[in-house]
Amino acid sequence: MKAVGICGSDVHFLKTLRLADFVVKEPMVIGHECAGIIEEIGSEVKNLVPGDRVALEPGIGCWRCDRCKEGRYNICPDMKFFATPPVHGSLARQVVHPADLCFKLPDNISLEEGAMCEPLSVAVHACRRANIGPETNVLVMGAGPIGLVTLLAARAFGAPRIVIVDVDDYRLSVANNLGADGVVKVSTNMQDIPEEVERICEVMGAVGVHVTFDCAGFNKTMSTALSATRAGGKVCLVGLGHNEMTVPLTPAAAREVDIIGIFRYKNTWPLCIELLRSGKIDVKPLITHRFGFSQEEVEEAFETSARGGDAIKVMFNL
C-alpha cells in the first residue's frame, strides 16, 4: 500500500464500532480507498507484474449468486469488502487482493489519484444509474467528498448545469472552485425547506432540476431533494445518513418523481482511470491533508477527518 484515503465510514466505525447493520466485534483494520505497488503475484496472474502501480477495487463478490451472475456484484449478499466487519481493510503495509480487482495506473496518474478512484466510483455509478447526460440539469445535496466528486462526475457525463447545496460556506466555496454553476447555502431546520427549494429553483433556472443526488441522506436533504426535483425527474439516494426517514413521498409520487438508490459501484475503475488520465476529471484539489503512517499521525489524521472544516479528503502516504 502507498496511498489510503479516509472515508466517512472509516471514521464512523472508529467512533461507534458500527455502521448500519455492520458491527465491529473484534479488532479490525480499516481503510478501503487505496492504491499501491505490486510486490508479488500468483502463478496464474497474467496481467500484472511486480512494480506495477495499481488502484484497488475493494469489494470481492462471490461470483456464484444470482446478483453476481447478473453483473450486479455490488449487491452480492456475500461480498467481502475492505473494512466491513469482519473483513480487514487496506490501511496496512501490505494486502493480498485478486488480480482482476487491481487496475494498472497510467504514468500520469499518481497513487493518491488512484486511491481517489474509490469515492469517484460512487459518483460514476450514481451518474450511470441516473442516466446523466447533456440534457440533464443536476442538483447535488451535500458538498462533502462524495458530493464534490458527484459534481465532477456529472460534469464529465455532460450535465449542462449543476447546482450544489450545503450548510457550510467553505465547502460551497470549494464547489464553486470545482465548477459548480450555482451554490445554495441552507440550514438544518426542516421548516426552512419551502423557502430553500424556492431559492434552489431560482438558481437552477427555468428548466428546473432533472436529477437530484442526495449525497447526505438525511430527512431534510431527502425532503428537499424530492420537493426541488421537477415533475418526471429522479432523485438518487447516495448518502446513507439516516437509516429511516420521514419524507413527502405522496407529493413526489403525484409528480412521478422516481427514487433510485445506489450501493457502492460496479465496473467503474476503468472509466474512472480514463477520466483521470484524460484530464476530464481532476481530483487533486480534493486532497487537502496528508499524513504518514506512524501511530501519532494515524490518530491525528482521523481526528482531522472527523472534525471536517477545511478537511475534504485526508490521505495517508505509506
Tab-separated table of C-alpha atoms in Angstrom:
chain	number	residue	atom	x	y	z
A	1	MET	CA	0.000	0.000	0.000
A	2	LYS	CA	1.207	3.510	-0.849
A	3	ALA	CA	-1.892	5.747	-0.633
A	4	VAL	CA	-5.004	5.233	1.504
A	5	GLY	CA	-7.797	7.789	1.877
A	6	ILE	CA	-10.046	8.147	4.905
A	7	CYS	CA	-13.755	7.676	4.191
A	8	GLY	CA	-16.604	8.836	6.410
A	9	SER	CA	-17.451	5.194	7.042
A	10	ASP	CA	-13.941	4.614	8.428
A	11	VAL	CA	-14.433	7.472	10.877
A	12	HIS	CA	-17.890	6.167	11.794
A	13	PHE	CA	-16.585	2.672	12.509
A	14	LEU	CA	-13.777	4.108	14.621
A	15	LYS	CA	-16.140	6.282	16.686
A	16	THR	CA	-19.148	3.976	17.079
A	17	LEU	CA	-17.888	0.477	16.157
A	18	ARG	CA	-20.821	0.010	13.815
A	19	LEU	CA	-22.353	1.256	10.578
A	20	ALA	CA	-25.944	0.295	9.799
A	21	ASP	CA	-26.089	-3.485	10.321
A	22	PHE	CA	-22.301	-3.945	10.251
A	23	VAL	CA	-20.909	-4.249	13.790
A	24	VAL	CA	-17.237	-4.369	14.797
A	25	LYS	CA	-16.916	-7.269	17.236
A	26	GLU	CA	-13.141	-7.720	17.261
A	27	PRO	CA	-10.043	-5.705	16.267
A	28	MET	CA	-10.291	-4.693	12.607
A	29	VAL	CA	-8.057	-2.860	10.123
A	30	ILE	CA	-9.952	-0.031	8.409
A	31	GLY	CA	-9.437	1.727	5.076
A	32	HIS	CA	-10.716	0.931	1.581
A	33	GLU	CA	-9.746	3.869	-0.673
A	34	CYS	CA	-6.368	2.648	-1.777
A	35	ALA	CA	-3.592	2.256	-4.321
A	36	GLY	CA	-0.174	0.654	-4.167
A	37	ILE	CA	2.617	-1.159	-5.949
A	38	ILE	CA	2.541	-4.859	-6.836
A	39	GLU	CA	5.144	-6.728	-4.813
A	40	GLU	CA	4.362	-10.336	-5.686
A	41	ILE	CA	1.913	-12.169	-7.964
A	42	GLY	CA	0.349	-15.601	-8.031
A	43	SER	CA	1.368	-18.157	-10.618
A	44	GLU	CA	-1.817	-17.653	-12.688
A	45	VAL	CA	-1.661	-13.851	-12.850
A	46	LYS	CA	-1.032	-12.718	-16.433
A	47	ASN	CA	-1.991	-9.033	-16.481
A	48	LEU	CA	0.291	-7.638	-13.762
A	49	VAL	CA	3.945	-7.800	-12.791
A	50	PRO	CA	5.854	-6.733	-9.674
A	51	GLY	CA	6.437	-2.989	-9.770
A	52	ASP	CA	3.119	-2.137	-11.411
A	53	ARG	CA	1.257	0.772	-9.818
A	54	VAL	CA	-2.384	-0.156	-9.256
A	55	ALA	CA	-5.655	1.127	-7.830
A	56	LEU	CA	-7.650	-1.475	-5.911
A	57	GLU	CA	-11.383	-2.072	-6.115
A	58	PRO	CA	-12.130	-3.095	-2.516
A	59	GLY	CA	-15.126	-5.443	-2.872
A	60	ILE	CA	-14.878	-9.130	-3.760
A	61	GLY	CA	-18.149	-10.677	-4.916
A	62	CYS	CA	-18.860	-14.392	-4.518
A	63	TRP	CA	-19.439	-14.814	-8.322
A	64	ARG	CA	-21.935	-17.604	-7.564
A	65	CYS	CA	-25.143	-15.823	-6.513
A	66	ASP	CA	-27.807	-14.524	-8.900
A	67	ARG	CA	-26.757	-10.893	-8.360
A	68	CYS	CA	-23.171	-11.647	-9.349
A	69	LYS	CA	-24.276	-13.696	-12.358
A	70	GLU	CA	-26.488	-10.798	-13.451
A	71	GLY	CA	-23.472	-8.493	-13.316
A	72	ARG	CA	-24.673	-6.619	-10.230
A	73	TYR	CA	-21.917	-7.893	-7.982
A	74	ASN	CA	-22.024	-4.707	-5.907
A	75	ILE	CA	-25.175	-6.010	-4.194
A	76	CYS	CA	-23.826	-9.535	-3.674
A	77	PRO	CA	-25.044	-10.653	-0.230
A	78	ASP	CA	-21.730	-12.422	0.409
A	79	MET	CA	-19.413	-9.635	-0.735
A	80	LYS	CA	-16.122	-9.356	1.117
A	81	PHE	CA	-15.386	-5.639	1.270
A	82	PHE	CA	-12.312	-3.990	2.753
A	83	ALA	CA	-13.011	-2.625	6.253
A	84	THR	CA	-16.526	-4.026	6.528
A	85	PRO	CA	-16.700	-6.384	9.526
A	86	PRO	CA	-15.283	-8.954	9.740
A	87	VAL	CA	-13.077	-8.212	6.680
A	88	HIS	CA	-9.860	-6.303	7.329
A	89	GLY	CA	-9.226	-3.112	5.347
A	90	SER	CA	-6.252	-1.687	3.496
A	91	LEU	CA	-4.650	0.709	5.985
A	92	ALA	CA	-1.682	-1.627	6.184
A	93	ARG	CA	1.775	-2.050	4.694
A	94	GLN	CA	0.661	-4.995	2.562
A	95	VAL	CA	-2.592	-6.585	1.428
A	96	VAL	CA	-3.403	-9.627	-0.697
A	97	HIS	CA	-6.052	-8.961	-3.334
A	98	PRO	CA	-7.413	-10.616	-6.519
A	99	ALA	CA	-5.572	-9.531	-9.656
A	100	ASP	CA	-8.809	-8.780	-11.506
A	101	LEU	CA	-9.581	-6.097	-8.912
A	102	CYS	CA	-6.172	-4.410	-9.274
A	103	PHE	CA	-6.176	-1.812	-12.070
A	104	LYS	CA	-2.912	-0.592	-13.551
A	105	LEU	CA	-2.410	3.166	-13.420
A	106	PRO	CA	-1.081	5.201	-16.372
A	107	ASP	CA	2.125	7.136	-15.769
A	108	ASN	CA	0.297	10.464	-15.479
A	109	ILE	CA	-1.934	9.315	-12.592
A	110	SER	CA	-0.432	9.419	-9.098
A	111	LEU	CA	-1.044	6.772	-6.473
A	112	GLU	CA	-3.088	9.308	-4.491
A	113	GLU	CA	-5.301	9.867	-7.512
A	114	GLY	CA	-5.526	6.089	-7.869
A	115	ALA	CA	-6.864	5.859	-4.323
A	116	MET	CA	-9.439	8.515	-5.220
A	117	CYS	CA	-10.908	6.123	-7.810
A	118	GLU	CA	-12.919	4.613	-4.948
A	119	PRO	CA	-15.001	7.682	-3.999
A	120	LEU	CA	-15.111	8.696	-7.659
A	121	SER	CA	-16.564	5.266	-8.437
A	122	VAL	CA	-19.524	6.005	-6.164
A	123	ALA	CA	-20.237	9.129	-8.226
A	124	VAL	CA	-19.766	7.380	-11.575
A	125	HIS	CA	-22.108	4.572	-10.535
A	126	ALA	CA	-24.693	7.140	-9.411
A	127	CYS	CA	-24.452	9.036	-12.708
A	128	ARG	CA	-24.902	5.808	-14.636
A	129	ARG	CA	-27.928	4.805	-12.556
A	130	ALA	CA	-29.494	8.247	-13.059
A	131	ASN	CA	-28.663	8.385	-16.801
A	132	ILE	CA	-26.867	11.722	-16.579
A	133	GLY	CA	-26.233	13.341	-19.959
A	134	PRO	CA	-26.112	16.647	-21.869
A	135	GLU	CA	-29.814	17.305	-21.277
A	136	THR	CA	-29.787	16.656	-17.522
A	137	ASN	CA	-29.688	19.528	-15.046
A	138	VAL	CA	-28.310	18.239	-11.755
A	139	LEU	CA	-28.797	19.231	-8.126
A	140	VAL	CA	-26.346	17.852	-5.558
A	141	MET	CA	-27.325	17.836	-1.888
A	142	GLY	CA	-24.151	17.965	0.197
A	143	ALA	CA	-20.697	19.314	-0.645
A	144	GLY	CA	-18.684	16.743	1.251
A	145	PRO	CA	-16.208	14.460	-0.546
A	146	ILE	CA	-18.930	12.373	-2.247
A	147	GLY	CA	-20.990	15.414	-3.193
A	148	LEU	CA	-17.939	17.073	-4.723
A	149	VAL	CA	-16.885	14.024	-6.759
A	150	THR	CA	-20.526	13.702	-7.870
A	151	LEU	CA	-20.282	17.279	-9.149
A	152	LEU	CA	-17.128	16.346	-11.091
A	153	ALA	CA	-18.618	13.127	-12.451
A	154	ALA	CA	-21.903	14.743	-13.502
A	155	ARG	CA	-19.950	17.366	-15.416
A	156	ALA	CA	-17.855	14.670	-17.122
A	157	PHE	CA	-21.086	12.870	-18.073
A	158	GLY	CA	-22.239	16.045	-19.810
A	159	ALA	CA	-24.622	17.687	-17.326
A	160	PRO	CA	-25.059	21.273	-18.587
A	161	ARG	CA	-25.981	22.880	-15.275
A	162	ILE	CA	-25.088	21.711	-11.758
A	163	VAL	CA	-26.166	23.364	-8.506
A	164	ILE	CA	-24.810	22.186	-5.160
A	165	VAL	CA	-26.300	22.714	-1.694
A	166	ASP	CA	-24.655	22.611	1.736
A	167	VAL	CA	-24.723	24.186	5.194
A	168	ASP	CA	-21.008	25.076	5.135
A	169	ASP	CA	-19.573	28.157	3.415
A	170	TYR	CA	-16.110	26.670	2.948
A	171	ARG	CA	-17.366	23.562	1.198
A	172	LEU	CA	-19.593	25.644	-1.042
A	173	SER	CA	-16.538	27.730	-1.976
A	174	VAL	CA	-14.736	24.507	-2.918
A	175	ALA	CA	-17.732	23.529	-5.069
A	176	ASN	CA	-17.561	26.915	-6.768
A	177	ASN	CA	-13.868	26.429	-7.493
A	178	LEU	CA	-14.597	22.979	-8.941
A	179	GLY	CA	-17.025	24.468	-11.459
A	180	ALA	CA	-20.482	24.385	-9.911
A	181	ASP	CA	-22.882	26.622	-11.833
A	182	GLY	CA	-24.537	27.723	-8.615
A	183	VAL	CA	-24.407	27.110	-4.870
A	184	VAL	CA	-27.100	27.480	-2.234
A	185	LYS	CA	-26.414	27.658	1.488
A	186	VAL	CA	-29.124	26.013	3.575
A	187	SER	CA	-29.885	25.433	7.240
A	188	THR	CA	-30.521	22.251	9.195
A	189	ASN	CA	-34.104	23.304	10.013
A	190	MET	CA	-36.946	21.389	8.382
A	191	GLN	CA	-39.219	24.443	8.424
A	192	ASP	CA	-36.854	26.232	6.038
A	193	ILE	CA	-37.396	23.709	3.221
A	194	PRO	CA	-40.070	25.613	1.226
A	195	GLU	CA	-38.007	28.809	1.090
A	196	GLU	CA	-34.814	26.900	0.297
A	197	VAL	CA	-36.486	24.929	-2.502
A	198	GLU	CA	-37.615	28.227	-3.981
A	199	ARG	CA	-34.029	29.541	-3.908
A	200	ILE	CA	-32.675	26.313	-5.403
A	201	CYS	CA	-35.150	26.536	-8.283
A	202	GLU	CA	-34.242	30.184	-8.874
A	203	VAL	CA	-30.541	29.351	-9.051
A	204	MET	CA	-31.137	26.346	-11.296
A	205	GLY	CA	-33.235	28.317	-13.783
A	206	ALA	CA	-36.470	27.874	-15.687
A	207	VAL	CA	-35.824	24.347	-16.975
A	208	GLY	CA	-35.588	23.026	-13.427
A	209	VAL	CA	-33.887	20.061	-11.768
A	210	HIS	CA	-33.959	16.846	-13.780
A	211	VAL	CA	-31.925	14.741	-11.324
A	212	THR	CA	-31.044	15.321	-7.681
A	213	PHE	CA	-28.272	13.392	-5.953
A	214	ASP	CA	-28.770	13.300	-2.194
A	215	CYS	CA	-25.208	12.762	-1.021
A	216	ALA	CA	-26.083	13.160	2.663
A	217	GLY	CA	-29.150	11.003	3.195
A	218	PHE	CA	-30.923	12.868	5.984
A	219	ASN	CA	-34.604	13.652	6.451
A	220	LYS	CA	-34.048	17.248	5.447
A	221	THR	CA	-31.839	16.638	2.422
A	222	MET	CA	-34.122	13.947	1.020
A	223	SER	CA	-37.247	16.041	1.625
A	224	THR	CA	-35.577	18.975	-0.116
A	225	ALA	CA	-34.480	16.745	-2.996
A	226	LEU	CA	-37.989	15.379	-3.554
A	227	SER	CA	-39.516	18.856	-3.439
A	228	ALA	CA	-36.917	20.554	-5.668
A	229	THR	CA	-36.876	17.944	-8.447
A	230	ARG	CA	-39.183	18.723	-11.371
A	231	ALA	CA	-42.128	16.512	-12.299
A	232	GLY	CA	-40.922	13.405	-14.110
A	233	GLY	CA	-37.418	13.752	-12.671
A	234	LYS	CA	-35.313	11.487	-10.498
A	235	VAL	CA	-33.845	11.535	-7.022
A	236	CYS	CA	-30.820	9.298	-6.464
A	237	LEU	CA	-30.092	8.491	-2.831
A	238	VAL	CA	-26.311	8.258	-2.498
A	239	GLY	CA	-25.628	9.147	1.133
A	240	LEU	CA	-26.938	6.957	3.922
A	241	GLY	CA	-27.018	9.342	6.870
A	242	HIS	CA	-30.340	8.167	8.325
A	243	ASN	CA	-31.411	4.531	8.367
A	244	GLU	CA	-35.069	5.595	8.428
A	245	MET	CA	-36.592	8.823	7.095
A	246	THR	CA	-39.909	10.635	7.076
A	247	VAL	CA	-40.198	12.307	3.682
A	248	PRO	CA	-43.011	13.683	1.420
A	249	LEU	CA	-43.399	10.625	-0.785
A	250	THR	CA	-47.014	11.153	-1.828
A	251	PRO	CA	-46.497	14.604	-3.409
A	252	ALA	CA	-43.382	13.278	-5.148
A	253	ALA	CA	-45.285	10.249	-6.467
A	254	ALA	CA	-48.057	12.541	-7.736
A	255	ARG	CA	-45.420	14.311	-9.836
A	256	GLU	CA	-43.900	10.976	-10.939
A	257	VAL	CA	-40.545	11.687	-9.356
A	258	ASP	CA	-38.593	8.436	-9.428
A	259	ILE	CA	-36.428	7.435	-6.456
A	260	ILE	CA	-33.399	5.270	-7.128
A	261	GLY	CA	-30.728	4.026	-4.773
A	262	ILE	CA	-27.111	3.051	-5.197
A	263	PHE	CA	-24.833	0.811	-3.190
A	264	ARG	CA	-21.121	1.054	-3.826
A	265	TYR	CA	-20.396	0.549	-7.559
A	266	LYS	CA	-19.709	-1.971	-10.309
A	267	ASN	CA	-17.295	-1.974	-13.251
A	268	THR	CA	-16.258	1.631	-12.660
A	269	TRP	CA	-12.466	1.578	-12.253
A	270	PRO	CA	-11.576	1.534	-15.972
A	271	LEU	CA	-13.777	4.571	-16.642
A	272	CYS	CA	-12.536	6.406	-13.532
A	273	ILE	CA	-8.924	5.852	-14.587
A	274	GLU	CA	-9.667	7.075	-18.110
A	275	LEU	CA	-11.430	10.196	-16.793
A	276	LEU	CA	-8.366	10.965	-14.665
A	277	ARG	CA	-5.871	10.112	-17.424
A	278	SER	CA	-7.610	12.306	-19.964
A	279	GLY	CA	-7.951	15.235	-17.580
A	280	LYS	CA	-11.746	15.253	-17.812
A	281	ILE	CA	-11.773	14.955	-14.022
A	282	ASP	CA	-9.168	16.374	-11.632
A	283	VAL	CA	-9.466	15.032	-8.079
A	284	LYS	CA	-6.218	16.540	-6.818
A	285	PRO	CA	-7.900	19.670	-5.332
A	286	LEU	CA	-9.975	17.414	-3.083
A	287	ILE	CA	-6.912	16.001	-1.285
A	288	THR	CA	-6.483	18.613	1.430
A	289	HIS	CA	-4.468	16.821	4.138
A	290	ARG	CA	-1.674	14.250	4.066
A	291	PHE	CA	-0.249	12.106	6.845
A	292	GLY	CA	2.361	9.397	7.305
A	293	PHE	CA	1.818	6.011	8.909
A	294	SER	CA	3.107	6.443	12.463
A	295	GLN	CA	0.713	5.839	15.355
A	296	GLU	CA	0.627	9.566	16.154
A	297	GLU	CA	-0.054	10.578	12.550
A	298	VAL	CA	-2.788	7.969	12.124
A	299	GLU	CA	-4.585	9.298	15.195
A	300	GLU	CA	-4.169	12.910	14.041
A	301	ALA	CA	-5.408	12.033	10.549
A	302	PHE	CA	-8.646	10.521	11.835
A	303	GLU	CA	-9.199	13.437	14.209
A	304	THR	CA	-8.679	15.831	11.284
A	305	SER	CA	-11.115	13.937	9.080
A	306	ALA	CA	-13.729	13.717	11.856
A	307	ARG	CA	-13.552	17.486	12.519
A	308	GLY	CA	-14.449	18.307	8.933
A	309	GLY	CA	-13.992	22.040	8.426
A	310	ASP	CA	-11.390	22.549	5.715
A	311	ALA	CA	-10.607	18.825	5.527
A	312	ILE	CA	-12.138	17.349	2.368
A	313	LYS	CA	-10.081	14.213	1.717
A	314	VAL	CA	-7.452	13.116	4.208
A	315	MET	CA	-4.825	10.836	2.664
A	316	PHE	CA	-2.186	8.532	4.125
A	317	ASN	CA	1.145	8.191	2.311
A	318	LEU	CA	2.599	4.874	3.456
